[in-house]
Amino acid sequence: MIRQIYIYADTGTPIFSRKYAEVKEVDINELLKFIVPIAQNLNEGSIEHTDITRYRISYMRLGRFTNVFVSDRTSETARVEEALVNFSRHLETLNLNLPLSIEEAKVLEKISEETVSLIPVKICLVGFGGVGKTTILKLLRYEEIPLRYEPTIFGERAMLVIPVGPYKAVLFTVGGQERFMPIWDILIRGSDVIFVVTDSTPENVERTKTHVLPIVRETAKYARIIAIANKQDLAMALPAYRVEQILGLKTFGCVAIDPAYREPLLNLIKEILLS
Amino acid sequence: MEVNIYTVVLGENLLPIGLIVVKWDNKIGTVLEAKYPEDVVVSPDLTMKIYGAHVLGEEREAGFISMKVDSLNIASYFAGIEINYYVALLLKPTEDATAFEDALIEVASKIFENLGEKKYVEKLPEFYKFLEKYPVLTRDQKIASVLLDPIKSFVFKTLLEHGCVTKDQLQEDIVKNLGVKTFDINAILSSMIKSGLVVSEWVEGVPSEVVFLIRDFEIVRVPSNIKKIPANVKNAIRDFFSKYKQSPRDTAILARAITDPEIYEIIKALKTHGGMSIKEISEKTEIPEDKIFNYIGWLRRNNFIIEVEETNQSKFYLISEPMVITFYPEYQIKSVIERYNEGVLPAKQVIRYLLFLKEAYGGERM
């Protein structure tokens, strides 16, 4: 996902910026002081990237402008480059006057939002069979909650009905049966957010820690990983804070068959992605 | 002359529901990149299930699968995890998906070679029509099609020259000589193996699987052997074959005549019924008259038929027809031993080849 967009004039003056999602751990403004002069010396049209923690700063000079995208490293470089090239070319066709008029700023805002929306956010629900991944997917999509357990074959995919900020979000679940574990990496790869789902029983939480977490951590290095302690309504359920202690992950206690959990879960997604 | 294997039309009894090209995108999963016919409805759930079945297989390599999803039979070929595309044929539940394997592999290989800028999309109708007809193609037609496919033809020529070659070497030669980058050597060889022309096996000490030629073939032009034909047709046959000389160009013409199902249908009809008018041919073959008219022109220009005026009506007679003959490649025995003596081939590979040739010896015409 592209989190922030910055446009600089050839003088190095910032002329436009939009923050669609926060960037933590890194002071982007400080970084830009170093990066923008480098970007302005690039060959026209060439793109460079600087990776720092879980973020990628991509920059390109085209015509009068130097454009900088701050994205997550979970996004494929080729996709970010394509978005940056198209954005820069579009900018070139606008014949902008500096300083920007209000109308011109509005146009830029529209183009920026369209650009960030081109790269969807991927959210993947991972966990063993029967822990409620499909139920959570249906809960988030305002669909009827299934009352009968039907194992997922390979994986499921569906769009999140409500956009998260300017982003479109795609939800994936993995088939939880053991025979599908060798191909979980295919579904996990490229995820921005991974929900590790357990049914909150001590046995399942333990197995999740030893079997699921290593796959998730190895496959999606830069994704944000959160646990969902599902089935909190059952007698054998460990409370969410205990699951959090065992897994070492921020954990959301949930009863996916209860629609009351929908809004808190959607808010959690927004918080994870945007804050 | 432009020769195109895919100039075929719909069969009546075999009508697949559609052909789809799907790619995997790490962010959004399966993406339906192209489909034919345009109005075929394909659910995202279906494309995910087919992809899942492919990657669940061994080592995520290129390969063919047949499967049933709800009320559909599906034949699908996956390019492997590196390219991450598959081409699937959606079939009715009554159709046998495995009958389309060779044809689908051939079509998929052509699509994978042309993924850039979706160049393959305009060819989808041709590919689809070829797939529809493929299960009813005869073995001779399938063998003859080797000559019309540039990669298969190159592989066959290489094997004619060397007898046995490693898959790695074949791959390298294809890239070097044809400039093709995206192809699956197993897919290329699959139909040739099924037709009994080659076998492929590991040989101890050789780092790549070895492909052995065990049957050679030729497409020849033979005189029509219809008994009741007018004298002038007999004379035409005699005249033509007294001057006829085989040439690579003529082989290409013969290959088209035999692999194009409609042209072949017309030849078969004329062979069975003798002289026929365009209307009669159309009735027997169920091919529309306007298409028959075009095919008749091609068949006349290429000396397969002549036109005879009979009681105020033009009738067409067959004067020659294409025939595929397969034969034992005896010449390879001497050649392979010579290459061993020259130190070109390892002993174990030569012994294996000689054993294959021994097993293949005496095989009837296939």
XYZ file of C-alpha atoms in Angstrom:
641
model
C 0.000 0.000 0.000
C 1.157 3.517 -0.787
C 0.963 5.452 2.499
C 2.123 8.901 1.550
C 2.756 10.975 -1.566
C 5.061 14.006 -1.857
C 5.637 16.282 -4.835
C 8.607 18.662 -5.050
C 9.292 21.400 -7.581
C 12.668 21.442 -9.383
C 13.818 24.063 -6.858
C 13.390 21.473 -4.087
C 10.339 23.254 -2.704
C 7.560 20.940 -1.503
C 4.394 21.725 -3.436
C 2.025 18.960 -2.427
C 1.845 16.117 0.098
C -0.817 13.701 1.285
C -0.653 11.230 4.173
C -3.222 8.491 3.718
C -1.698 6.326 6.433
C 0.797 7.010 9.190
C 4.412 5.894 9.096
C 5.678 4.805 12.480
C 9.223 4.187 13.650
C 10.652 6.429 10.915
C 10.806 10.211 10.682
C 9.854 10.630 7.043
C 10.416 14.394 7.004
C 14.007 13.941 8.159
C 14.557 11.227 5.574
C 13.131 13.366 2.801
C 15.756 16.032 3.534
C 18.357 13.511 2.324
C 16.357 11.762 -0.340
C 14.898 14.697 -2.285
C 18.308 16.160 -3.327
C 19.338 12.670 -4.467
C 16.084 12.243 -6.357
C 16.575 15.580 -8.104
C 19.893 14.421 -9.472
C 18.479 11.224 -10.921
C 18.301 10.778 -14.657
C 14.964 11.911 -15.983
C 12.450 9.100 -15.667
C 14.583 6.698 -13.665
C 13.299 5.360 -10.362
C 15.201 4.639 -7.152
C 14.074 3.068 -3.892
C 15.287 3.357 -0.338
C 14.142 0.643 2.071
C 13.959 1.392 5.742
C 12.402 -0.938 8.333
C 9.086 -2.045 6.843
C 8.786 0.900 4.456
C 9.993 1.670 0.954
C 10.573 5.182 -0.294
C 10.383 5.351 -4.094
C 11.318 8.473 -6.019
C 11.406 9.705 -9.566
C 12.134 12.952 -11.360
C 10.122 13.738 -14.446
C 9.992 17.161 -16.051
C 9.559 19.903 -13.448
C 8.666 17.605 -10.585
C 10.231 15.088 -8.261
C 7.678 12.649 -6.902
C 8.112 10.539 -3.802
C 5.935 7.615 -2.699
C 6.184 6.062 0.737
C 4.830 2.527 0.612
C 4.970 -0.694 2.586
C 7.575 -3.239 1.586
C 4.723 -5.733 1.353
C 3.853 -4.158 -2.017
C 5.608 -5.514 -5.063
C 8.225 -3.083 -6.343
C 6.991 -3.394 -9.932
C 3.491 -2.354 -8.904
C 4.718 0.707 -6.979
C 6.982 1.666 -9.877
C 4.089 1.403 -12.317
C 1.955 3.624 -10.072
C 4.796 6.158 -9.708
C 5.445 6.310 -13.441
C 1.754 6.755 -14.268
C 1.371 9.391 -11.558
C 4.425 11.321 -12.769
C 3.319 11.188 -16.395
C -0.147 12.340 -15.464
C 1.361 15.253 -13.557
C 3.355 16.268 -16.604
C 0.188 16.648 -18.654
C -1.431 19.059 -16.187
C 0.610 22.224 -16.901
C 0.519 23.200 -13.241
C 1.333 26.740 -12.176
C 3.360 27.294 -9.053
C 2.281 28.028 -6.399
C -0.704 25.724 -6.914
C -4.151 27.227 -7.050
C -6.877 25.668 -4.912
C -8.349 24.063 -8.019
C -5.005 22.568 -9.000
C -4.489 21.232 -5.490
C -7.890 19.561 -5.684
C -6.957 17.925 -8.966
C -3.729 16.631 -7.431
C -5.649 15.321 -4.454
C -7.940 13.379 -6.760
C -5.060 11.901 -8.779
C -3.201 10.964 -5.591
C -6.190 9.200 -4.111
C -6.819 7.320 -7.350
C -3.164 6.283 -7.406
C -3.081 4.876 -3.873
C -6.349 3.048 -4.450
C -4.746 1.137 -7.343
C -2.717 -1.018 -4.990
C -5.130 -3.028 -2.858
C -4.496 -3.948 0.731
C -4.236 -7.669 1.381
C -5.496 -9.096 4.635
C -4.961 -12.793 5.237
C -6.577 -14.965 7.912
C -4.316 -17.859 8.816
C -4.881 -20.715 11.242
C -5.866 -24.326 11.590
C -9.177 -25.771 10.404
C -12.302 -25.008 12.396
C -10.975 -21.940 14.221
C -13.433 -19.609 12.449
C -11.490 -17.972 9.602
C -14.358 -18.258 7.116
C -16.814 -17.040 9.760
C -14.644 -13.958 10.397
C -14.470 -13.306 6.642
C -18.249 -13.477 6.386
C -18.669 -11.320 9.507
C -16.451 -8.629 7.981
C -18.369 -8.804 4.706
C -21.791 -8.466 6.350
C -22.701 -11.929 5.069
C -24.792 -14.583 6.740
C -22.786 -16.424 9.377
C -22.431 -20.116 8.479
C -23.800 -22.426 11.167
C -22.302 -25.597 9.748
C -18.564 -26.176 9.432
C -17.404 -26.734 5.881
C -13.651 -26.993 5.437
C -12.151 -24.450 3.038
C -10.403 -25.984 0.050
C -7.108 -24.205 -0.801
C -8.344 -20.761 0.244
C -11.056 -18.140 -0.085
C -10.908 -14.601 -1.342
C -13.365 -11.724 -1.090
C -13.315 -7.953 -1.106
C -13.952 -6.067 2.114
C -17.275 -4.313 1.557
C -16.182 -1.112 3.270
C -13.033 0.599 1.986
C -10.295 1.366 4.485
C -9.502 5.040 3.918
C -8.688 5.313 0.206
C -7.733 1.642 0.015
C -9.647 -1.338 -1.297
C -9.016 -4.364 0.879
C -8.956 -8.000 -0.231
C -9.552 -10.667 2.386
C -8.007 -14.111 2.070
C -8.373 -17.184 4.214
C -6.185 -20.241 3.968
C -7.554 -23.778 3.932
C -6.918 -24.806 7.533
C -6.520 -28.529 7.063
C -2.996 -29.843 7.429
C -2.836 -30.955 3.796
C -3.075 -27.308 2.755
C -0.284 -26.072 5.038
C 2.460 -26.612 2.438
C 0.736 -24.070 0.186
C -0.135 -21.452 2.800
C 2.868 -19.400 1.748
C 1.268 -18.819 -1.667
C -1.772 -17.222 -0.052
C 0.165 -15.375 2.654
C 2.730 -13.765 0.334
C 2.039 -10.080 -0.329
C -0.162 -9.666 2.758
C -0.188 -6.286 4.453
C -1.994 -7.590 7.507
C -2.111 -11.151 8.779
C -4.626 -12.274 11.348
C -3.428 -15.415 13.052
C -6.682 -17.025 14.147
C -7.008 -19.476 17.041
C -10.066 -21.007 18.662
C -8.586 -19.940 22.045
C -8.249 -23.475 23.393
C -4.853 -24.029 25.063
C -3.994 -26.814 22.641
C -4.838 -24.800 19.536
C -3.012 -21.710 20.805
C 0.086 -23.793 21.481
C -0.044 -25.473 18.060
C -0.587 -22.082 16.459
C 2.551 -20.801 18.147
C 4.708 -23.739 17.068
C 3.277 -24.442 13.608
C 1.481 -21.386 12.245
C 3.563 -18.442 13.457
C 6.859 -19.684 11.957
C 5.261 -19.985 8.504
C 3.694 -16.534 8.792
C 6.898 -14.875 10.023
C 9.040 -16.508 7.366
C 6.691 -15.754 4.480
C 5.530 -12.258 5.324
C 8.478 -10.480 6.909
C 7.043 -6.990 6.673
C 3.370 -7.684 7.288
C 1.599 -6.534 10.431
C 0.671 -9.623 12.405
C -2.211 -9.644 14.879
C -3.820 -12.614 16.621
C -7.535 -13.221 16.881
C -8.564 -15.276 19.903
C -11.860 -16.516 18.508
C -14.637 -18.480 20.239
C -14.298 -16.492 23.451
C -17.822 -17.636 24.301
C -16.735 -21.249 24.795
C -15.981 -22.700 28.208
C -12.434 -23.827 27.381
C -11.415 -20.484 25.872
C -8.293 -18.795 27.156
C -8.905 -15.058 27.595
C -7.419 -12.830 24.922
C -4.681 -11.474 27.223
C -3.461 -15.062 27.901
C -3.416 -15.833 24.175
C -1.457 -12.585 23.695
C 1.096 -13.707 26.297
C 1.552 -17.139 24.721
C 1.758 -15.977 21.111
C 3.631 -12.767 21.829
C 1.262 -10.913 19.500
C -1.284 -8.185 20.013
C -4.518 -10.180 20.311
C -8.144 -9.377 19.647
C -10.706 -11.408 21.593
C -13.599 -12.329 19.328
C -16.811 -14.289 18.929
C -17.126 -14.352 15.156
C -20.667 -15.702 15.155
C -21.754 -12.575 17.040
C -22.315 -9.575 14.706
C -21.498 -7.257 17.617
C -17.826 -8.003 16.957
C -17.995 -6.705 13.392
C -17.472 -3.009 14.059
C -14.652 -3.485 16.588
C -12.894 -5.782 14.140
C -13.338 -3.343 11.234
C -12.038 -0.556 13.455
C -9.048 -2.715 14.340
C -8.275 -3.163 10.643
C -8.482 0.594 10.089
C -6.260 1.214 13.090
C -3.652 -1.308 11.949
C -3.537 0.022 8.403
C -3.952 3.730 8.853
C -2.467 4.630 12.215
C 2.347 -20.291 -48.081
C 0.999 -19.630 -44.624
C 0.152 -22.850 -42.883
C -2.022 -22.674 -39.841
C -3.021 -25.698 -37.835
C -5.870 -23.879 -36.167
C -8.108 -23.247 -39.152
C -10.856 -25.521 -37.938
C -14.443 -24.923 -36.939
C -16.912 -26.092 -34.385
C -17.674 -29.755 -34.101
C -21.290 -30.686 -33.505
C -20.931 -33.194 -30.747
C -18.100 -31.612 -28.779
C -18.719 -28.165 -27.473
C -16.604 -27.037 -24.536
C -18.120 -24.242 -22.503
C -15.136 -21.946 -22.618
C -11.423 -21.334 -22.550
C -9.902 -19.166 -19.813
C -6.463 -17.713 -19.137
C -5.808 -16.980 -15.481
C -2.816 -15.470 -13.715
C -1.907 -15.429 -10.045
C -1.333 -12.079 -8.397
C 0.148 -12.099 -4.894
C -2.069 -9.192 -3.825
C -5.414 -10.174 -5.258
C -5.159 -13.876 -6.020
C -6.409 -15.275 -9.316
C -7.048 -12.779 -12.098
C -9.085 -13.839 -15.125
C -6.933 -12.310 -17.837
C -8.847 -13.529 -20.878
C -11.721 -15.798 -21.814
C -13.452 -17.163 -24.884
C -16.296 -16.980 -25.729
C -16.658 -13.512 -24.293
C -20.009 -14.297 -22.700
C -18.849 -17.307 -20.710
C -19.416 -16.674 -16.999
C -16.516 -17.614 -14.735
C -16.739 -17.142 -10.984
C -13.693 -15.966 -8.987
C -14.297 -18.968 -6.746
C -13.819 -21.332 -9.682
C -10.531 -19.751 -10.751
C -9.246 -20.014 -7.162
C -10.207 -23.693 -6.935
C -8.413 -24.539 -10.173
C -5.308 -22.644 -9.069
C -5.406 -24.385 -5.694
C -5.546 -27.782 -7.373
C -2.468 -26.907 -9.446
C -0.281 -25.662 -6.616
C -1.318 -28.494 -4.345
C 0.418 -30.792 -6.805
C 4.015 -31.835 -6.667
C 6.555 -29.056 -6.350
C 4.313 -26.460 -8.004
C 5.733 -27.364 -11.381
C 4.111 -27.043 -14.777
C 1.512 -29.685 -15.364
C -1.894 -30.803 -16.555
C -4.830 -31.617 -14.281
C -8.387 -32.698 -14.896
C -10.945 -32.017 -12.210
C -14.622 -31.641 -11.517
C -15.958 -28.466 -9.914
C -19.703 -28.399 -9.279
C -21.276 -29.262 -12.643
C -18.180 -28.608 -14.718
C -15.410 -30.847 -15.918
C -12.164 -28.975 -16.200
C -8.970 -29.580 -18.125
C -6.251 -27.200 -17.030
C -2.580 -26.660 -17.722
C -0.375 -24.693 -15.297
C 2.848 -22.977 -16.385
C 4.524 -23.541 -13.019
C 4.960 -21.189 -10.077
C 7.556 -18.999 -11.843
C 5.229 -17.920 -14.648
C 2.127 -18.431 -12.469
C -0.471 -18.676 -15.229
C -2.845 -21.441 -16.152
C -5.042 -22.093 -19.166
C -8.219 -24.045 -18.504
C -10.900 -25.502 -20.710
C -14.341 -25.603 -19.102
C -16.291 -28.655 -20.202
C -19.712 -30.157 -19.781
C -19.960 -32.929 -17.196
C -20.379 -35.477 -20.008
C -17.056 -34.612 -21.610
C -13.799 -36.349 -20.798
C -11.309 -33.672 -19.739
C -8.294 -35.934 -20.290
C -9.133 -36.219 -24.011
C -8.067 -32.578 -24.361
C -4.727 -32.922 -22.569
C -2.333 -32.818 -25.533
C -4.231 -30.096 -27.332
C -4.527 -27.959 -24.209
C -0.816 -28.309 -23.499
C -0.088 -27.220 -27.060
C -2.425 -24.240 -26.863
C -1.233 -23.251 -23.377
C 2.394 -23.333 -24.529
C 1.545 -20.930 -27.350
C -0.276 -18.651 -24.902
C 2.611 -18.685 -22.397
C 5.004 -17.729 -25.200
C 2.902 -14.635 -25.915
C 1.902 -13.331 -22.479
C 3.611 -9.962 -22.970
C 1.024 -7.319 -23.871
C -1.538 -10.125 -24.058
C -0.628 -10.876 -27.665
C -2.341 -14.247 -27.420
C -5.831 -12.786 -26.860
C -6.650 -12.308 -30.543
C -5.734 -15.954 -31.160
C -8.134 -17.318 -28.522
C -10.992 -18.041 -30.984
C -8.609 -20.102 -33.140
C -7.228 -21.930 -30.119
C -10.731 -22.638 -28.882
C -11.848 -24.077 -32.206
C -8.750 -26.242 -32.385
C -9.467 -27.564 -28.883
C -13.066 -28.350 -29.764
C -12.022 -30.561 -32.628
C -8.940 -32.128 -31.068
C -10.502 -35.158 -29.356
C -11.856 -36.409 -32.698
C -8.583 -35.995 -34.574
C -7.145 -39.304 -35.765
C -3.732 -40.503 -34.691
C -2.384 -39.706 -38.169
C -3.678 -36.159 -37.868
C -2.018 -35.777 -34.482
C 1.302 -37.085 -35.822
C 1.121 -34.815 -38.860
C 0.542 -31.801 -36.630
C 4.144 -32.192 -35.407
C 5.293 -30.666 -38.703
C 3.080 -27.614 -38.347
C 4.244 -26.649 -34.869
C 7.611 -24.856 -35.123
C 8.942 -26.144 -31.786
C 7.723 -29.730 -32.229
C 9.005 -29.740 -35.777
C 12.414 -28.515 -34.573
C 12.522 -31.176 -31.841
C 11.633 -33.896 -34.347
C 14.275 -32.741 -36.827
C 16.877 -32.655 -34.036
C 15.968 -36.210 -33.060
C 16.092 -37.375 -36.681
C 19.630 -36.052 -36.816
C 20.890 -37.256 -33.442
C 18.571 -40.107 -32.433
C 18.738 -39.323 -28.738
C 19.207 -35.948 -27.064
C 18.896 -34.780 -23.444
C 15.937 -32.595 -22.541
C 18.336 -29.893 -21.349
C 20.081 -29.901 -24.714
C 16.770 -29.742 -26.566
C 15.695 -26.797 -24.431
C 18.955 -24.985 -25.060
C 18.748 -25.619 -28.813
C 15.148 -24.391 -28.990
C 16.048 -21.131 -27.246
C 19.141 -20.697 -29.416
C 17.600 -21.586 -32.765
C 14.003 -20.428 -32.462
C 14.421 -17.562 -29.992
C 11.495 -18.903 -27.938
C 11.901 -18.232 -24.235
C 8.729 -19.452 -22.540
C 7.922 -23.055 -23.273
C 7.588 -26.312 -21.425
C 9.693 -29.066 -22.948
C 7.570 -31.738 -21.230
C 4.456 -30.276 -22.801
C 6.136 -30.199 -26.209
C 7.143 -33.847 -25.916
C 3.895 -35.112 -24.398
C 1.944 -35.636 -27.642
C 5.013 -37.058 -29.415
C 5.404 -39.609 -26.637
C 1.705 -40.515 -26.795
C 1.914 -40.908 -30.572
C 4.709 -43.445 -30.081
C 7.343 -41.388 -31.901
C 9.645 -40.849 -28.931
C 10.278 -42.073 -25.403
C 11.883 -40.197 -22.546
C 13.853 -41.748 -19.713
C 16.575 -41.091 -17.177
C 19.924 -42.729 -17.925
C 22.413 -43.327 -15.142
C 25.249 -40.808 -15.295
C 23.435 -38.400 -17.632
C 22.373 -35.249 -15.741
C 19.154 -34.695 -17.686
C 16.364 -36.969 -18.933
C 17.103 -38.316 -22.421
C 14.631 -38.271 -25.318
C 14.934 -41.170 -27.787
C 13.447 -41.359 -31.290
C 11.861 -44.797 -31.738
C 9.596 -44.201 -34.732
C 10.078 -42.025 -37.790
C 7.274 -40.751 -39.992
C 6.663 -39.153 -43.334
C 3.622 -37.570 -44.922
C 3.288 -38.722 -48.502
C 0.960 -37.995 -51.394
C -0.676 -41.110 -52.803
C -2.978 -41.584 -55.816
C -6.673 -41.849 -55.196
C -7.678 -45.508 -55.282
C -11.379 -45.031 -55.985
C -12.405 -47.779 -58.412
C -15.330 -46.313 -60.318
C -13.988 -43.123 -61.789
C -14.281 -41.683 -65.302
C -11.407 -42.232 -67.732
C -10.464 -38.566 -67.762
C -10.002 -38.648 -63.972
C -7.808 -41.746 -64.303
C -5.743 -39.922 -66.916
C -5.438 -36.888 -64.660
C -4.131 -39.091 -61.836
C -1.597 -40.724 -64.160
C -0.475 -37.373 -65.577
C -0.074 -35.809 -62.146
C 1.957 -38.624 -60.602
C 4.174 -39.038 -63.680
C 5.501 -35.533 -62.995
C 5.074 -35.372 -59.205
C 8.127 -34.797 -57.042
C 8.044 -34.603 -53.280
C 9.299 -31.332 -51.788
C 9.337 -29.640 -48.362
C 6.681 -27.245 -49.654
C 4.457 -30.121 -50.692
C 4.981 -31.788 -47.298
C 3.670 -28.613 -45.643
C 0.633 -28.653 -47.957
C 0.007 -32.336 -47.164
C 0.353 -31.620 -43.442
C -2.269 -28.913 -43.653
C -4.602 -31.157 -45.661
C -4.386 -33.852 -43.041
C -4.509 -31.729 -39.898
C -7.259 -29.333 -40.907
C -10.338 -31.307 -39.840
C -12.657 -29.756 -42.431
C -10.330 -30.206 -45.384
C -9.721 -33.764 -44.236
C -13.486 -34.335 -43.944
C -13.920 -33.256 -47.577
C -11.100 -35.567 -48.726
C -12.671 -38.468 -46.800
C -16.098 -37.758 -48.306
C -14.696 -37.689 -51.854
C -12.752 -40.883 -51.170
C -15.868 -42.678 -49.955
C -18.433 -41.399 -52.452
C -16.444 -40.654 -55.618
C -17.478 -37.628 -57.707
C -19.579 -35.086 -55.817
C -20.956 -31.613 -56.357
C -20.403 -28.827 -53.819
C -23.967 -29.317 -52.592
C -23.443 -33.063 -52.127
C -20.164 -32.528 -50.280
C -21.881 -30.040 -48.013
C -24.662 -32.536 -47.265
C -22.228 -35.320 -46.436
C -19.794 -33.273 -44.358
C -22.300 -30.822 -42.825
C -19.942 -27.988 -43.735
C -21.706 -24.904 -45.201
C -21.504 -24.580 -48.993
C -19.688 -21.228 -48.920
C -16.910 -22.759 -46.857
C -16.808 -25.839 -49.108
C -16.356 -23.480 -52.047
C -13.236 -21.961 -50.449
C -11.800 -25.329 -49.475
C -12.451 -26.718 -52.980
C -10.380 -23.854 -54.399
C -7.494 -24.713 -52.081
C -7.759 -28.459 -52.850
C -7.767 -27.813 -56.616
C -4.806 -25.441 -56.488
C -2.853 -28.064 -54.584
C -3.708 -30.969 -56.889
C -5.880 -33.011 -54.563
C -9.004 -32.808 -56.744
C -10.129 -32.034 -60.265
C -13.401 -30.679 -61.555
C -15.337 -32.696 -64.148
C -18.446 -31.501 -66.034
C -21.145 -34.171 -65.838
C -24.653 -33.669 -67.228
C -24.674 -29.921 -66.726
C -23.216 -30.240 -63.265
C -19.697 -29.783 -61.933
C -18.442 -32.715 -59.923
C -15.197 -32.990 -58.017
C -13.020 -36.085 -57.974
C -10.116 -36.939 -55.715
C -6.883 -37.475 -57.600
C -4.451 -37.629 -54.689
C -4.603 -37.761 -50.930
C -2.198 -37.309 -48.010
C -1.091 -40.292 -45.969
C 1.013 -40.554 -42.820
C 3.394 -43.484 -42.774
C 5.423 -44.320 -39.717
C 8.445 -46.569 -39.886
C 11.207 -48.068 -37.834
C 14.283 -45.767 -37.744
C 16.805 -48.487 -38.535
C 19.335 -45.934 -39.725
C 19.712 -44.757 -36.137
C 21.437 -48.007 -35.088
C 24.492 -47.340 -37.219
C 24.452 -43.633 -36.467
C 24.301 -44.039 -32.689
C 27.166 -46.563 -32.686
C 29.270 -44.212 -34.786
C 28.599 -41.397 -32.358
C 29.590 -43.646 -29.483
C 32.854 -44.550 -31.265
C 33.521 -40.853 -31.781
C 33.135 -40.373 -28.026
C 30.086 -38.100 -28.438
C 27.639 -40.291 -26.523
C 28.149 -42.108 -23.197
C 27.960 -45.921 -23.274
C 24.923 -46.200 -20.987
C 22.892 -43.808 -23.141
C 23.794 -45.742 -26.297
C 22.920 -49.085 -24.669
C 19.571 -47.714 -23.498
C 18.826 -46.384 -26.969
C 19.717 -49.682 -28.610
C 17.420 -51.469 -26.156
C 14.595 -49.072 -27.006
C 15.206 -49.633 -30.706
C 15.208 -53.382 -30.121
C 11.874 -53.166 -28.304
C 10.449 -50.978 -31.079
C 11.671 -53.266 -33.862
C 8.967 -55.075 -35.783
C 6.281 -52.687 -34.566
C 3.433 -52.539 -37.029
C 2.692 -49.414 -38.958
C 1.101 -47.109 -36.448
